[in-house]
mmCIF file of C-alpha atoms in Angstrom:
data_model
loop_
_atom_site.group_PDB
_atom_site.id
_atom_site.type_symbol
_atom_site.label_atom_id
_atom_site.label_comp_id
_atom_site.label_asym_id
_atom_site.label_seq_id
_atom_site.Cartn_x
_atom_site.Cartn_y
_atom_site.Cartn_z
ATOM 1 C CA UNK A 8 9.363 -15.017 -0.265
ATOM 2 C CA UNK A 9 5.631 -15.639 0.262
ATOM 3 C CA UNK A 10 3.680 -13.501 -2.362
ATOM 4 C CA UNK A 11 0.180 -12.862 -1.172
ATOM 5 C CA UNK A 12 -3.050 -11.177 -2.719
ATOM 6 C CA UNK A 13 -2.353 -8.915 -5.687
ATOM 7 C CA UNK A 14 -2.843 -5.166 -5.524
ATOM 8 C CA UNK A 15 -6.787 -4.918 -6.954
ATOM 9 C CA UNK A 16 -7.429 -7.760 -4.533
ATOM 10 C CA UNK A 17 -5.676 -5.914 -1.690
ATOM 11 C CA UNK A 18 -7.864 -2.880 -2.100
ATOM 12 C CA UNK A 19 -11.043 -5.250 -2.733
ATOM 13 C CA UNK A 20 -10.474 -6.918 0.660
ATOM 14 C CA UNK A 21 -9.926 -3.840 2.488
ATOM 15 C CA UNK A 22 -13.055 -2.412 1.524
ATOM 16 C CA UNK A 23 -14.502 -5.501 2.870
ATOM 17 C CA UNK A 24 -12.495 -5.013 5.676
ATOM 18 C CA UNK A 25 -12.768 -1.096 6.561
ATOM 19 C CA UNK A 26 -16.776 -1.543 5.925
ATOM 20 C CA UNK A 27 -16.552 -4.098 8.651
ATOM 21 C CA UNK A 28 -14.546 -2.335 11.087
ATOM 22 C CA UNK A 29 -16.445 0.912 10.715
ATOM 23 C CA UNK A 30 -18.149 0.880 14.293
ATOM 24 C CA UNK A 31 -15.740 0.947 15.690
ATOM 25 C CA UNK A 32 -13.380 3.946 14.642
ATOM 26 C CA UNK A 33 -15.323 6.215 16.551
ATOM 27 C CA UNK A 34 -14.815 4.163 20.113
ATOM 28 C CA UNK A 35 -11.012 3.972 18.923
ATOM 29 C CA UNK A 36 -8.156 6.100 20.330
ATOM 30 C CA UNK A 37 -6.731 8.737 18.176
ATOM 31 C CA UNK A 38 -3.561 6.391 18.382
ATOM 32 C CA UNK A 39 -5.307 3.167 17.874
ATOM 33 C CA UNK A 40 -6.488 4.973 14.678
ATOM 34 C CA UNK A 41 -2.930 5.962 13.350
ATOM 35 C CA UNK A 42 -1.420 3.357 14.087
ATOM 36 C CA UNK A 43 -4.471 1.476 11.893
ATOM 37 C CA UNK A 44 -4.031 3.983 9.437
ATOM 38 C CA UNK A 45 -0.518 2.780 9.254
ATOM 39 C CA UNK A 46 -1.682 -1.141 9.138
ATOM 40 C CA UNK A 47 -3.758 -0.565 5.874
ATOM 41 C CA UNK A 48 -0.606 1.451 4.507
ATOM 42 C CA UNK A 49 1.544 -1.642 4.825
ATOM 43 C CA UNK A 50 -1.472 -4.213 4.029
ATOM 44 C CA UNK A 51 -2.163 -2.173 0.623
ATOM 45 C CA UNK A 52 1.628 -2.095 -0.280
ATOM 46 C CA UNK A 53 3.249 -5.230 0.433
ATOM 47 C CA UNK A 54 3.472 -8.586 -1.578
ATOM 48 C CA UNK A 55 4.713 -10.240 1.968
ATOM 49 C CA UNK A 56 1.567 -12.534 3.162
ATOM 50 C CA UNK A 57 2.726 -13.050 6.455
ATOM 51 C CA UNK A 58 3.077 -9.273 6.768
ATOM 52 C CA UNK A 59 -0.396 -8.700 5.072
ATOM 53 C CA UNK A 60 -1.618 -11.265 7.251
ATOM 54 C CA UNK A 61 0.049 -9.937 10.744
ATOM 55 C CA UNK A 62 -1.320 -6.244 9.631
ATOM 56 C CA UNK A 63 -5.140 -7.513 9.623
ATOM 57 C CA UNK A 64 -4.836 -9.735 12.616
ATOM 58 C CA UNK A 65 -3.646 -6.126 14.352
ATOM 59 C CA UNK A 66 -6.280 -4.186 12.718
ATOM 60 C CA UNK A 67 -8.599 -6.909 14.317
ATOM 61 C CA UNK A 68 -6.939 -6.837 17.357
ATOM 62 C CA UNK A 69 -7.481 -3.264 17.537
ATOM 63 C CA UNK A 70 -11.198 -3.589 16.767
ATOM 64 C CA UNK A 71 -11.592 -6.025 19.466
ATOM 65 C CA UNK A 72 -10.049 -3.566 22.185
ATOM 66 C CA UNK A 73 -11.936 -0.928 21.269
ATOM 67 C CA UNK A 74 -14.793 -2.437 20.986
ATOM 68 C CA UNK A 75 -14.436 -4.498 24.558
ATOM 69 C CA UNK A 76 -13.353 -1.060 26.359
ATOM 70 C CA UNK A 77 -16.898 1.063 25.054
ATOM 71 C CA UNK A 78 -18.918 -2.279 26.211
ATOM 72 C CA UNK A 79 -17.179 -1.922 29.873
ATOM 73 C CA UNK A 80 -17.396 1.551 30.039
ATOM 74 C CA UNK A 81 -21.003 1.095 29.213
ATOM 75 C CA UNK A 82 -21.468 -1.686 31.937
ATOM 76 C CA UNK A 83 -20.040 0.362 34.308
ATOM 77 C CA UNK A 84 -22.136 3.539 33.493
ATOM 78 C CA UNK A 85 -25.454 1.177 34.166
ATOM 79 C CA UNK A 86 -24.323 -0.245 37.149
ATOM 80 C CA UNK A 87 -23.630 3.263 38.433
ATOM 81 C CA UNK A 88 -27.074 4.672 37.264
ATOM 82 C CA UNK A 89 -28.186 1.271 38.646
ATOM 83 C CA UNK A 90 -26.560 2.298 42.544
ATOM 84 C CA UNK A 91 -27.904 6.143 41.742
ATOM 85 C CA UNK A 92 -31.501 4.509 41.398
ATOM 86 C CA UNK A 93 -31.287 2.400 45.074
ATOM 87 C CA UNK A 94 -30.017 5.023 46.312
ATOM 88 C CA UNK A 95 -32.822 7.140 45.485
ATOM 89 C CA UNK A 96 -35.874 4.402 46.050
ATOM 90 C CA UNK A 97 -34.434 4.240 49.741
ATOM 91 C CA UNK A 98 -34.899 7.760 49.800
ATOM 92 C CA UNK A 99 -38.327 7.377 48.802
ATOM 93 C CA UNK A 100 -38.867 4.588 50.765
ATOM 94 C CA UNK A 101 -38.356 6.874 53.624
ATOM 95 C CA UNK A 102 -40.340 9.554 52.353
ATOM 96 C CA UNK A 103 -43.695 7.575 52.116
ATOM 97 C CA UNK A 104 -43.724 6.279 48.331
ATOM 98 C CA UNK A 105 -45.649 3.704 47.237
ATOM 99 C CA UNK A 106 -43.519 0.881 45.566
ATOM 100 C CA UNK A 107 -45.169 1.314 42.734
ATOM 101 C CA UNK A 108 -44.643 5.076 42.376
ATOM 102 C CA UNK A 109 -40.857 4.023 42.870
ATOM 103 C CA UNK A 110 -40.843 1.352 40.334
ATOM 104 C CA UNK A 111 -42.072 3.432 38.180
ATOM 105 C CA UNK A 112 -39.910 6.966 38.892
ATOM 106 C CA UNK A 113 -36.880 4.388 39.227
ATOM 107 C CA UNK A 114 -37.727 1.542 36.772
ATOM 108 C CA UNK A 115 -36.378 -0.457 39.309
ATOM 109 C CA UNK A 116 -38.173 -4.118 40.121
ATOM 110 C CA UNK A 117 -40.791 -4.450 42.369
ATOM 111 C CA UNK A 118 -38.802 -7.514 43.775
ATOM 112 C CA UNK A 119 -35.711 -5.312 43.945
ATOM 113 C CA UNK A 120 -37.408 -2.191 45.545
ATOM 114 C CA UNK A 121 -39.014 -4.988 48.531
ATOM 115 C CA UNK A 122 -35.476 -5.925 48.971
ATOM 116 C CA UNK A 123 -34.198 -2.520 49.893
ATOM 117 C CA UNK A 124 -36.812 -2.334 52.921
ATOM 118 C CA UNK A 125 -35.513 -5.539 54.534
#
């Protein structure tokens, strides 16, 4: 049997490790988080080191997904604002607005807001 790190050096390295990891509880599921919960319980109480060491490469893993998931939600949020804001320059467009008063209302580019009108 494999003995890994003892007991104070457990708890040291998950400090490390929960300090690192803390952006991301809040973008984890509630079931992401118990079942992390339940990684640090067998990390902190084992002598295995293959099982301390498959219990942080989950944790990881976990970070990783959650983290991946908020950054696509969040590209997908801009590129739908980013659709709103065409949609509403051609709008303007129609309704007389200087490109300028669009790029600025829309923040869209000036190159962006000529290539709606051809």
């Amino acid at each position: 049997m494999s003995h890994g790190l003892n007991k104070e050096q457990r708890y040291d390295f998950m400090v490390a490790v929960l300090k690192k990891h803390a952006h991301a509880y809040p973008l984890m599921t509630d079931d992401q988080l118990r079942d992390y919960a339940e990684l640090i319980h067998i990390f902190l109480n084992t002598d295995n080191d293959t099982s301390q060491k498959g219990a942080v490469a989950t944790m990881i893993g976990h970070v990783e997904n959650a983290t991946y998931m908020n950054r696509a939600k969040e590209k997908a949020i801009e590129a739908g604002e980013h659709h709103k804001a065409i949609k509403v320059a051609k709008k303007m467009i129609e309704k007389g607005y200087t490109y300028e008063e669009i790029h600025e209302l829309t923040e869209l580019a000036l190159e962006e807001i000529n290539q709606i009108t051809l």
